[in-house]
Amino acid sequence: MNQHIAEARRILAANDRGGYTVPTDRLYPFQWNWDSAFVAMGFALYDVERAYRELERLAEGQWADGMIPHIVFHQPSDTYFPGPAVWRTPNPVPTSGITQPPVFAIALRKLHEAGGDRARSLALYEAALRWHRWWYRARDPDGTGLVALLHPWESGSDNSPAWDVALARVPTTTATPVARKDTGHVSADMRPRDADYHRFIHLVDTYADCGWNPIRQWQKAPFKVADIQTTAILLKAGEDLEVLARRFDRPAEADEIAALNDRTRRAILAQWRPQLSRFVSRDLVSGADVEAATQAGFMPLLSLDLDRAIVEAIVAEMKVWSDGLKVAFPTTKPGTSAWEPKRYWRGPAWAIIDWLLIDGLMRNRQPAAAAALRRSAIAAIEAEGFAEYFDPVTGEGCGGLGFSWTAAAYMVLAE
Ligand code: 9WN
């Protein structure tokens, strides 16, 4: 085992809080949804039992309506804002009231195939299916095939330029005082701006006033974006769930999932914009395309077998974005007005995004582009350690250190 893999395992052990893994100490002291799914895939390489525990602990936070929330507050901590007192959710286990990209089912299939336990897989499959149905019921009530986010935090790409136009409509006034803790842990110029935080909390207050009822939230939401990245991840989750449903001899469920997958596949394809060489999200308040140039536009690689012309256009465009950078893949197109190479989701490279794009490039028969991205992520981590993300221009490791999903990504990519 190389020294970096040994260090990655040490990080996951150090961030263990009792069967679940915090993203990093202090900055993120709870269990986060998509972080845990990536971490579970890391554990699956050497400790399948522990990998199951990670998903099971996350599923403890599942709501009666099927949503798996973006944070589960297993134990109190005063190093993060907003905590459970701000969320005011009705769930018996304290959680946030919004969700995050559904990587869970993708991880579950990996665990099951890593020599998993049928009974444990089946219980988690049932949780994943309930969440899958929730996505379509609560976040695509009109049956378009694309799922909408009601809060930027649901994307996992919190302050991405993708939200700038839609978020500008959200007032900065809040009933809850905004008492940020993040800027006490890492430099403020690596984090979302204060105005973003005010809008994030305005949205939390708005949905808490709806009693976290999905129908009322859908009616009241001042922010509603059908996100191409989340939808692409949902489709991959749907593909993996369908495989599991057939393995578990649940043909009716498999057919139900397959029909949802078909609808979503068609809806994603309709979001291809040849003049941009990207797929686009849709702002459901204005009806307009989200044209901001972010990594999300390439994520359909992950779950569609695209036509050769589309794949070639994407690979050429991705090359333009990466040219001259020390670390790929940038989360915003370099040189555009929104591009900020150190500020969180406005430019930096993230190992988990690389991981998803690499899987997508492999699926679409682009081994050279996948290998280049893989080398870039591995070199960045070996040079700078397991940082939350990397400045693509200088290569500097930024944000929180000893970061769980960077450790998991390294193990998977270095395999
Ligand atoms: C809000 C934990 C999470 C990630 C997100 C990332 C960041 C939280 C924050 O940290 O978001 O959910 O407070 O900034 O944007 O992708 O899951 O690592």
mmCIF file of N, CA, C and O and ligand atoms in Angstrom, residues 23 28 32 34-35 70 80 100 153 156-158 191 197 344-345 388 403 405, ligand 1:
data_model
loop_
_atom_site.group_PDB
_atom_site.id
_atom_site.type_symbol
_atom_site.label_atom_id
_atom_site.label_comp_id
_atom_site.label_asym_id
_atom_site.label_seq_id
_atom_site.Cartn_x
_atom_site.Cartn_y
_atom_site.Cartn_z
ATOM 1 N N PRO A 23 -17.225 15.208 7.257
ATOM 2 C CA PRO A 23 -16.398 15.606 6.108
ATOM 3 C C PRO A 23 -14.999 16.050 6.524
ATOM 4 O O PRO A 23 -14.003 15.719 5.882
ATOM 5 N N TYR A 28 -17.094 20.937 9.477
ATOM 6 C CA TYR A 28 -18.310 20.150 9.166
ATOM 7 C C TYR A 28 -18.471 19.017 10.163
ATOM 8 O O TYR A 28 -18.105 17.869 9.889
ATOM 9 N N TRP A 32 -22.869 14.461 6.418
ATOM 10 C CA TRP A 32 -23.420 15.039 5.181
ATOM 11 C C TRP A 32 -23.754 13.931 4.202
ATOM 12 O O TRP A 32 -23.024 12.937 4.091
ATOM 13 N N TRP A 34 -24.126 13.499 0.531
ATOM 14 C CA TRP A 34 -23.336 12.951 -0.596
ATOM 15 C C TRP A 34 -21.897 12.686 -0.192
ATOM 16 O O TRP A 34 -21.253 11.787 -0.740
ATOM 17 N N ASP A 35 -21.402 13.405 0.816
ATOM 18 C CA ASP A 35 -20.057 13.083 1.330
ATOM 19 C C ASP A 35 -20.005 11.624 1.778
ATOM 20 O O ASP A 35 -19.055 10.891 1.478
ATOM 21 N N HIS A 70 -29.879 16.509 3.780
ATOM 22 C CA HIS A 70 -28.477 16.792 3.426
ATOM 23 C C HIS A 70 -27.549 16.735 4.622
ATOM 24 O O HIS A 70 -26.372 16.417 4.469
ATOM 25 N N TYR A 80 -20.604 24.750 13.827
ATOM 26 C CA TYR A 80 -21.188 24.896 12.485
ATOM 27 C C TYR A 80 -22.460 25.726 12.531
ATOM 28 O O TYR A 80 -23.266 25.595 13.465
ATOM 29 N N GLN A 100 -29.588 16.502 -0.889
ATOM 30 C CA GLN A 100 -28.323 16.659 -1.621
ATOM 31 C C GLN A 100 -28.270 15.628 -2.751
ATOM 32 O O GLN A 100 -29.088 14.701 -2.781
ATOM 33 N N TRP A 153 -27.780 24.853 -1.536
ATOM 34 C CA TRP A 153 -27.090 23.814 -0.766
ATOM 35 C C TRP A 153 -27.472 22.408 -1.241
ATOM 36 O O TRP A 153 -26.728 21.453 -1.027
ATOM 37 N N GLY A 156 -24.964 20.796 -3.611
ATOM 38 C CA GLY A 156 -23.604 20.488 -3.179
ATOM 39 C C GLY A 156 -22.587 21.449 -3.780
ATOM 40 O O GLY A 156 -21.420 21.421 -3.423
ATOM 41 N N SER A 157 -23.023 22.299 -4.706
ATOM 42 C CA SER A 157 -22.125 23.294 -5.337
ATOM 43 C C SER A 157 -22.658 24.681 -4.962
ATOM 44 O O SER A 157 -23.102 25.456 -5.816
ATOM 45 N N ASP A 158 -22.576 24.963 -3.660
ATOM 46 C CA ASP A 158 -23.379 26.006 -3.027
ATOM 47 C C ASP A 158 -23.382 27.378 -3.692
ATOM 48 O O ASP A 158 -24.415 27.973 -3.914
ATOM 49 N N ARG A 191 -14.570 31.233 0.739
ATOM 50 C CA ARG A 191 -15.930 30.815 1.102
ATOM 51 C C ARG A 191 -16.985 31.618 0.333
ATOM 52 O O ARG A 191 -16.686 32.661 -0.248
ATOM 53 N N TYR A 197 -24.891 33.928 2.005
ATOM 54 C CA TYR A 197 -25.362 33.314 3.250
ATOM 55 C C TYR A 197 -26.703 33.891 3.673
ATOM 56 O O TYR A 197 -27.571 33.164 4.163
ATOM 57 N N TYR A 344 -14.319 28.533 -3.493
ATOM 58 C CA TYR A 344 -15.257 27.426 -3.323
ATOM 59 C C TYR A 344 -15.750 26.840 -4.645
ATOM 60 O O TYR A 344 -14.966 26.208 -5.338
ATOM 61 N N TRP A 345 -17.014 27.037 -5.012
ATOM 62 C CA TRP A 345 -17.526 26.396 -6.223
ATOM 63 C C TRP A 345 -17.495 27.337 -7.421
ATOM 64 O O TRP A 345 -18.180 27.098 -8.402
ATOM 65 N N GLU A 388 -9.837 19.997 0.939
ATOM 66 C CA GLU A 388 -11.241 19.981 0.497
ATOM 67 C C GLU A 388 -11.320 20.164 -1.018
ATOM 68 O O GLU A 388 -12.099 19.498 -1.698
ATOM 69 N N PHE A 403 -9.612 15.960 4.556
ATOM 70 C CA PHE A 403 -11.005 15.913 4.096
ATOM 71 C C PHE A 403 -11.405 14.514 3.640
ATOM 72 O O PHE A 403 -10.743 13.892 2.808
ATOM 73 N N TRP A 405 -13.906 13.149 1.733
ATOM 74 C CA TRP A 405 -14.209 12.711 0.366
ATOM 75 C C TRP A 405 -12.998 12.794 -0.538
ATOM 76 O O TRP A 405 -12.907 12.055 -1.513
HETATM 77 C C1 9WN B 1 -23.497 23.140 3.192
HETATM 78 C C2 9WN B 1 -19.694 18.999 3.378
HETATM 79 C C3 9WN B 1 -20.433 19.962 2.466
HETATM 80 C C4 9WN B 1 -20.517 19.424 1.025
HETATM 81 C C5 9WN B 1 -20.979 20.483 0.041
HETATM 82 C C6 9WN B 1 -20.128 21.729 0.214
HETATM 83 C C7 9WN B 1 -20.208 22.227 1.652
HETATM 84 C C8 9WN B 1 -21.966 23.011 3.252
HETATM 85 C C9 9WN B 1 -21.368 24.316 3.747
HETATM 86 O O1 9WN B 1 -19.754 21.216 2.535
HETATM 87 O O2 9WN B 1 -21.529 22.627 1.923
HETATM 88 O O3 9WN B 1 -24.054 21.901 2.875
HETATM 89 O O4 9WN B 1 -21.697 24.677 4.881
HETATM 90 O O5 9WN B 1 -20.595 24.960 3.017
HETATM 91 O O6 9WN B 1 -20.511 22.730 -0.678
HETATM 92 O O7 9WN B 1 -20.881 19.999 -1.280
HETATM 93 O O8 9WN B 1 -21.391 18.345 0.980
HETATM 94 O O9 9WN B 1 -18.449 18.658 2.821
#
